[in-house]
């Protein structure tokens, strides 16, 4: 089964992301707005038991994450995805690093750029138009991530939450 | 904020429900296939802290629920929703009753009929055609519900999981 690890920001920030996603993101219907902490990976039922244990430990050590969505950026030319850029704080970098180390499934494809996708799968010219507009509007939202979610994918591409982990530690 | 309490069945049963939902359920994109345990209700941040406590207690008492999706039924003429009927076992009835008692938010509009919706918002004649077909196909799936989810609704109608509760008790 295919799993992923995500954080859903506050309703306020999700609603803001959705004002763009409903127009510009064909994945809109598959999952609500989120910050990916670990890209999708395949795991067996046995693997998942161990992963849940690791996440229980990890989240009992880490404190809620202060995040700042500070500007609208694009992954162009790697992909045409436009996103709320989340500042990579030391706290977030450490948390992401530990998830990668403790849960060595899938591959780390690229440098970690924390983000909330708001537009994707556009043609290059659509991308340029939309990015020019959105970059001007910008974003400046502070938020607290006090829980993360292990999610799995259904055959139609949509994601269901398997389990929630509260960040209850001090780090 | 608007909350609800649901159980997501196994991936297998969700995938089966989605083969119908993608054609017949305009709410398809708002939430993955689920069995509602408590209809949507309004709650403040303070309320939710208490509700989370109640659910922690309740789910530490109750054992995983054995469910049986045994046939395809319709709520017609109350509504045009077609669903997988889940047998109302003693275990499930007791669990639902305790949720209603411990979490006295919203109103119990009707007798509890556990179900997974697979089609809704059709015209009466569409309903009759589709229900006639689906009833013939039927459903016969056993499943285990070992966790429930407190979910909240975004402005666009979609639902995000707030927290997961594992059924870890003996009852």
Short mmCIF file of C-alpha atoms in Angstrom, two decimals:
data_model
loop_
_atom_site.label_atom_id
_atom_site.label_comp_id
_atom_site.label_asym_id
_atom_site.label_seq_id
_atom_site.Cartn_x
_atom_site.Cartn_y
_atom_site.Cartn_z
CA UNK A 1 0.00 0.00 0.00
CA UNK A 2 1.22 3.53 -0.67
CA UNK A 3 1.71 5.79 2.33
CA UNK A 4 2.83 9.35 2.98
CA UNK A 5 3.44 11.60 5.97
CA UNK A 6 1.88 15.06 5.96
CA UNK A 7 0.91 17.95 8.22
CA UNK A 8 -2.41 19.68 7.67
CA UNK A 9 -2.07 23.35 8.65
CA UNK A 10 -4.84 25.26 10.45
CA UNK A 11 -8.27 25.56 8.87
CA UNK A 12 -7.49 29.23 8.12
CA UNK A 13 -4.39 28.38 6.09
CA UNK A 14 -6.09 25.41 4.40
CA UNK A 15 -9.03 27.63 3.37
CA UNK A 16 -6.60 30.18 1.94
CA UNK A 17 -4.73 27.50 -0.03
CA UNK A 18 -8.03 26.13 -1.33
CA UNK A 19 -9.05 29.46 -2.83
CA UNK A 20 -6.18 28.85 -5.30
CA UNK A 21 -6.27 25.06 -5.43
CA UNK A 22 -9.88 24.85 -6.55
CA UNK A 23 -8.93 26.79 -9.65
CA UNK A 24 -5.36 25.72 -10.32
CA UNK A 25 -4.75 22.27 -8.81
CA UNK A 26 -6.30 19.16 -10.39
CA UNK A 27 -5.25 17.23 -7.25
CA UNK A 28 -7.60 19.45 -5.27
CA UNK A 29 -10.06 16.63 -4.66
CA UNK A 30 -7.53 13.98 -3.63
CA UNK A 31 -6.34 15.49 -0.34
CA UNK A 32 -6.91 18.70 1.63
CA UNK A 33 -4.09 21.31 1.70
CA UNK A 34 -1.00 19.93 3.38
CA UNK A 35 2.74 20.20 3.91
CA UNK A 36 4.43 16.94 2.90
CA UNK A 37 6.94 15.63 5.44
CA UNK A 38 7.70 12.43 3.60
CA UNK A 39 6.92 11.71 -0.05
CA UNK A 40 4.79 8.68 -0.86
CA UNK A 41 6.39 5.28 -0.31
CA UNK A 42 5.32 1.63 -0.43
CA UNK A 43 5.05 -0.26 2.83
CA UNK A 44 3.62 -3.59 3.97
CA UNK A 45 1.32 -4.03 6.98
CA UNK A 46 4.33 -5.17 9.01
CA UNK A 47 6.40 -2.18 7.92
CA UNK A 48 3.58 0.10 8.98
CA UNK A 49 3.54 -1.28 12.50
CA UNK A 50 7.21 -0.35 12.86
CA UNK A 51 6.67 3.04 11.23
CA UNK A 52 3.83 3.82 13.63
CA UNK A 53 6.15 2.98 16.55
CA UNK A 54 8.87 5.23 15.15
CA UNK A 55 6.41 8.08 14.66
CA UNK A 56 5.04 7.60 18.19
CA UNK A 57 8.57 7.97 19.58
CA UNK A 58 9.56 10.81 17.33
CA UNK A 59 6.45 12.92 17.95
CA UNK A 60 6.66 12.40 21.71
CA UNK A 61 10.10 14.04 21.53
CA UNK A 62 9.34 17.00 19.28
CA UNK A 63 7.39 20.15 20.17
CA UNK A 64 4.74 21.69 17.90
CA UNK A 65 6.33 23.29 14.84
CA UNK A 66 6.08 27.02 14.30
CA UNK A 67 5.74 27.55 10.59
CA UNK A 68 5.71 30.67 8.44
CA UNK A 69 4.24 30.64 4.94
CA UNK A 70 6.22 33.64 3.73
CA UNK A 71 5.93 33.83 -0.04
CA UNK A 72 4.60 32.17 -3.18
CA UNK A 73 7.25 30.29 -5.15
CA UNK A 74 7.43 27.83 -8.04
CA UNK A 75 9.35 24.61 -8.68
CA UNK A 76 9.65 25.59 -12.34
CA UNK A 77 11.46 24.28 -14.39
CA UNK A 78 11.63 20.99 -12.40
CA UNK A 79 7.83 20.92 -12.32
CA UNK A 80 5.13 23.53 -12.86
CA UNK A 81 3.96 23.42 -9.24
CA UNK A 82 3.37 26.73 -7.46
CA UNK A 83 3.33 26.73 -3.68
CA UNK A 84 3.31 28.60 -0.39
CA UNK A 85 6.93 28.53 0.64
CA UNK A 86 7.36 27.50 4.28
CA UNK A 87 10.50 28.87 5.92
CA UNK A 88 12.92 26.04 6.69
CA UNK A 89 13.56 26.70 10.39
CA UNK A 90 16.13 24.69 12.33
CA UNK A 91 13.25 23.02 14.18
CA UNK A 92 11.56 21.92 10.95
CA UNK A 93 14.83 20.83 9.31
CA UNK A 94 15.69 18.66 12.31
CA UNK A 95 12.21 17.15 12.42
CA UNK A 96 12.31 16.33 8.70
CA UNK A 97 15.81 14.86 8.99
CA UNK A 98 14.73 12.55 11.80
CA UNK A 99 11.68 11.35 9.88
CA UNK A 100 13.95 10.54 6.90
CA UNK A 101 16.42 8.67 9.09
CA UNK A 102 13.93 6.74 11.21
CA UNK A 103 11.68 5.84 8.32
CA UNK A 104 14.04 4.77 5.54
CA UNK A 105 11.34 3.95 3.00
CA UNK A 106 11.11 5.45 -0.47
CA UNK A 107 13.83 7.77 -1.65
CA UNK A 108 14.66 11.38 -0.92
CA UNK A 109 14.42 12.72 -4.42
CA UNK A 110 15.60 16.24 -3.77
CA UNK A 111 16.57 18.82 -1.19
CA UNK A 112 13.74 19.36 1.27
CA UNK A 113 11.76 22.48 0.43
CA UNK A 114 8.81 22.67 2.83
CA UNK A 115 5.75 23.90 0.99
CA UNK A 116 1.98 23.78 0.52
CA UNK A 117 1.13 23.25 -3.16
CA UNK A 118 -1.55 25.60 -4.49
CA UNK A 119 -1.29 25.02 -8.27
CA UNK A 120 0.12 22.29 -10.52
CA UNK A 121 -0.14 20.41 -13.83
CA UNK A 122 -0.49 23.61 -15.86
CA UNK A 123 1.03 24.22 -19.28
CA UNK A 124 4.19 26.31 -19.23
CA UNK A 125 2.40 29.42 -20.43
CA UNK A 126 -0.45 29.00 -17.93
CA UNK A 127 2.19 28.56 -15.26
CA UNK A 128 3.92 31.80 -16.21
CA UNK A 129 0.66 33.79 -16.17
CA UNK A 130 -0.63 32.35 -12.93
CA UNK A 131 2.71 32.52 -11.13
CA UNK A 132 3.13 36.17 -12.10
CA UNK A 133 -0.29 36.95 -10.57
CA UNK A 134 0.10 34.87 -7.44
CA UNK A 135 3.63 36.06 -6.70
CA UNK A 136 2.29 39.62 -6.60
CA UNK A 137 -0.48 38.64 -4.16
CA UNK A 138 1.97 36.73 -1.96
CA UNK A 139 1.29 35.11 1.39
CA UNK A 140 2.32 35.87 4.96
CA UNK A 141 0.79 33.44 7.45
CA UNK A 142 2.15 32.15 10.75
CA UNK A 143 0.84 28.80 11.92
CA UNK A 144 1.45 26.06 14.46
CA UNK A 145 1.66 22.41 13.43
CA UNK A 146 0.81 20.41 16.55
CA UNK A 147 0.15 17.05 14.86
CA UNK A 148 1.15 15.06 11.79
CA UNK A 149 -0.70 12.41 9.84
CA UNK A 150 0.23 9.09 8.31
CA UNK A 151 -1.97 8.80 5.21
CA UNK A 152 -2.53 6.08 2.59
CA UNK A 153 -3.68 6.22 -0.98
CA UNK A 154 -6.79 4.62 -2.46
CA UNK A 155 -6.89 3.25 -6.01
CA UNK A 156 -8.55 6.41 -7.32
CA UNK A 157 -5.62 8.51 -6.05
CA UNK A 158 -7.33 10.02 -3.00
CA UNK A 159 -5.72 9.90 0.45
CA UNK A 160 -7.23 8.67 3.73
CA UNK A 161 -5.72 9.37 7.15
CA UNK A 162 -4.45 6.19 8.79
CA UNK A 163 -3.23 7.74 12.01
CA UNK A 164 -2.58 11.06 13.74
CA UNK A 165 0.45 11.79 15.91
CA UNK A 166 0.45 14.76 18.29
CA UNK A 167 3.72 16.64 18.76
CA UNK A 168 3.94 16.52 22.53
CA UNK A 169 7.68 16.85 23.21
CA UNK A 170 9.97 19.72 24.15
CA UNK A 171 12.55 19.83 21.33
CA UNK B 1 -15.94 25.02 13.35
CA UNK B 2 -17.92 22.06 12.03
CA UNK B 3 -16.81 18.62 13.16
CA UNK B 4 -17.90 15.03 12.60
CA UNK B 5 -16.90 11.57 13.80
CA UNK B 6 -16.35 8.85 11.21
CA UNK B 7 -14.72 5.48 10.66
CA UNK B 8 -12.85 4.83 7.44
CA UNK B 9 -13.16 1.13 6.54
CA UNK B 10 -10.28 -0.87 5.04
CA UNK B 11 -8.72 0.23 1.77
CA UNK B 12 -10.45 -2.73 0.08
CA UNK B 13 -13.92 -1.61 1.15
CA UNK B 14 -13.15 2.06 0.40
CA UNK B 15 -11.96 1.14 -3.10
CA UNK B 16 -15.16 -0.84 -3.67
CA UNK B 17 -17.34 2.07 -2.47
CA UNK B 18 -15.40 4.46 -4.72
CA UNK B 19 -16.16 2.44 -7.85
CA UNK B 20 -19.77 3.61 -7.30
CA UNK B 21 -19.12 6.97 -5.67
CA UNK B 22 -17.02 8.32 -8.52
CA UNK B 23 -20.05 7.91 -10.78
CA UNK B 24 -22.97 8.51 -8.45
CA UNK B 25 -21.87 10.68 -5.53
CA UNK B 26 -21.14 14.39 -6.03
CA UNK B 27 -19.62 14.42 -2.52
CA UNK B 28 -16.99 12.00 -3.80
CA UNK B 29 -14.24 14.60 -3.64
CA UNK B 30 -15.04 15.96 -0.17
CA UNK B 31 -14.14 12.90 1.92
CA UNK B 32 -13.05 9.31 1.29
CA UNK B 33 -15.62 6.50 1.89
CA UNK B 34 -16.66 6.36 5.52
CA UNK B 35 -19.21 5.20 8.07
CA UNK B 36 -20.53 8.20 10.02
CA UNK B 37 -20.60 7.69 13.78
CA UNK B 38 -21.76 11.20 14.61
CA UNK B 39 -23.32 13.66 12.17
CA UNK B 40 -21.67 17.05 11.75
CA UNK B 41 -21.93 19.44 14.67
CA UNK B 42 -20.54 22.86 15.64
CA UNK B 43 -17.95 23.02 18.39
CA UNK B 44 -15.55 25.63 19.76
CA UNK B 45 -11.84 25.03 20.40
CA UNK B 46 -12.65 24.52 24.09
CA UNK B 47 -15.44 22.06 23.31
CA UNK B 48 -13.05 20.10 21.14
CA UNK B 49 -10.54 19.66 23.94
CA UNK B 50 -13.27 18.02 26.03
CA UNK B 51 -14.52 15.96 23.10
CA UNK B 52 -10.99 14.66 22.46
CA UNK B 53 -10.76 13.62 26.12
CA UNK B 54 -14.10 11.84 25.92
CA UNK B 55 -13.06 10.03 22.74
CA UNK B 56 -9.72 9.06 24.29
CA UNK B 57 -11.57 7.45 27.20
CA UNK B 58 -14.27 5.86 25.10
CA UNK B 59 -11.90 4.30 22.55
CA UNK B 60 -9.60 2.97 25.27
CA UNK B 61 -12.63 1.01 26.55
CA UNK B 62 -13.98 -0.37 23.29
CA UNK B 63 -12.53 -3.16 21.16
CA UNK B 64 -12.22 -2.97 17.36
CA UNK B 65 -15.63 -3.22 15.70
CA UNK B 66 -16.45 -6.15 13.47
CA UNK B 67 -18.61 -4.82 10.69
CA UNK B 68 -20.50 -6.51 7.88
CA UNK B 69 -21.58 -4.60 4.79
CA UNK B 70 -24.37 -6.99 3.86
CA UNK B 71 -26.57 -5.32 1.25
CA UNK B 72 -27.22 -2.20 -0.77
CA UNK B 73 -30.14 -0.11 0.53
CA UNK B 74 -31.63 3.33 -0.01
CA UNK B 75 -32.91 6.07 2.30
CA UNK B 76 -35.62 6.87 -0.27
CA UNK B 77 -38.04 8.64 0.20
CA UNK B 78 -36.32 10.54 3.09
CA UNK B 79 -33.37 11.23 0.79
CA UNK B 80 -32.14 9.70 -2.46
CA UNK B 81 -28.96 8.33 -0.89
CA UNK B 82 -27.98 4.75 -1.69
CA UNK B 83 -25.60 2.98 0.66
CA UNK B 84 -23.85 -0.16 1.82
CA UNK B 85 -25.94 -1.24 4.78
CA UNK B 86 -23.78 -2.12 7.79
CA UNK B 87 -25.40 -4.64 10.15
CA UNK B 88 -26.22 -2.99 13.47
CA UNK B 89 -24.51 -5.38 15.87
CA UNK B 90 -24.87 -5.01 19.64
CA UNK B 91 -21.23 -3.91 19.76
CA UNK B 92 -21.77 -1.15 17.19
CA UNK B 93 -25.10 -0.03 18.74
CA UNK B 94 -23.47 0.31 22.16
CA UNK B 95 -20.49 2.18 20.74
CA UNK B 96 -22.75 4.61 18.87
CA UNK B 97 -24.96 5.12 21.94
CA UNK B 98 -21.96 6.00 24.09
CA UNK B 99 -20.65 8.48 21.54
CA UNK B 100 -24.08 10.17 21.48
CA UNK B 101 -24.24 10.32 25.26
CA UNK B 102 -20.67 11.45 25.93
CA UNK B 103 -20.61 13.99 23.12
CA UNK B 104 -23.96 15.80 23.37
CA UNK B 105 -23.36 18.16 20.47
CA UNK B 106 -25.63 18.53 17.47
CA UNK B 107 -28.85 16.57 17.34
CA UNK B 108 -29.66 12.96 16.63
CA UNK B 109 -31.93 13.48 13.69
CA UNK B 110 -33.04 9.91 13.17
CA UNK B 111 -32.64 6.30 14.20
CA UNK B 112 -29.05 5.19 13.71
CA UNK B 113 -28.63 3.23 10.49
CA UNK B 114 -24.93 2.48 10.05
CA UNK B 115 -23.99 2.82 6.41
CA UNK B 116 -21.41 3.81 3.81
CA UNK B 117 -22.97 6.15 1.23
CA UNK B 118 -22.20 5.22 -2.38
CA UNK B 119 -24.67 7.43 -4.31
CA UNK B 120 -26.64 10.60 -3.55
CA UNK B 121 -28.20 13.80 -4.92
CA UNK B 122 -29.78 12.04 -7.91
CA UNK B 123 -33.18 12.84 -9.37
CA UNK B 124 -35.92 10.43 -8.34
CA UNK B 125 -35.86 8.62 -11.66
CA UNK B 126 -32.05 8.33 -11.68
CA UNK B 127 -32.31 7.00 -8.14
CA UNK B 128 -34.79 4.32 -9.17
CA UNK B 129 -32.66 3.17 -12.11
CA UNK B 130 -29.39 3.13 -10.23
CA UNK B 131 -30.82 1.56 -7.08
CA UNK B 132 -32.40 -1.24 -9.13
CA UNK B 133 -29.01 -2.01 -10.67
CA UNK B 134 -26.96 -1.74 -7.51
CA UNK B 135 -29.37 -3.75 -5.38
CA UNK B 136 -28.93 -6.64 -7.83
CA UNK B 137 -25.14 -6.44 -7.59
CA UNK B 138 -25.28 -6.25 -3.79
CA UNK B 139 -22.37 -6.27 -1.37
CA UNK B 140 -21.05 -8.79 1.15
CA UNK B 141 -17.90 -7.57 2.88
CA UNK B 142 -16.63 -8.22 6.39
CA UNK B 143 -14.30 -5.64 7.86
CA UNK B 144 -12.67 -4.56 11.10
CA UNK B 145 -12.82 -0.95 12.29
CA UNK B 146 -9.85 -0.52 14.64
CA UNK B 147 -9.80 3.29 14.73
CA UNK B 148 -12.13 6.26 14.39
CA UNK B 149 -11.47 9.81 13.25
CA UNK B 150 -12.54 13.23 14.43
CA UNK B 151 -12.77 15.33 11.25
CA UNK B 152 -13.49 18.99 10.53
CA UNK B 153 -14.88 20.75 7.52
CA UNK B 154 -13.18 23.39 5.39
CA UNK B 155 -15.09 26.25 3.75
CA UNK B 156 -15.21 24.41 0.42
CA UNK B 157 -17.01 21.47 2.07
CA UNK B 158 -14.07 19.05 2.21
CA UNK B 159 -13.10 17.26 5.42
CA UNK B 160 -9.67 17.07 7.09
CA UNK B 161 -8.81 14.59 9.84
CA UNK B 162 -8.16 16.35 13.14
CA UNK B 163 -7.35 13.30 15.19
CA UNK B 164 -7.36 9.49 15.12
CA UNK B 165 -8.43 7.31 18.04
CA UNK B 166 -7.47 3.63 18.14
CA UNK B 167 -10.00 1.19 19.60
CA UNK B 168 -7.77 -0.50 22.14
CA UNK B 169 -10.25 -1.78 24.77
CA UNK B 170 -11.90 -5.09 25.45
CA UNK B 171 -15.65 -4.35 25.25
#
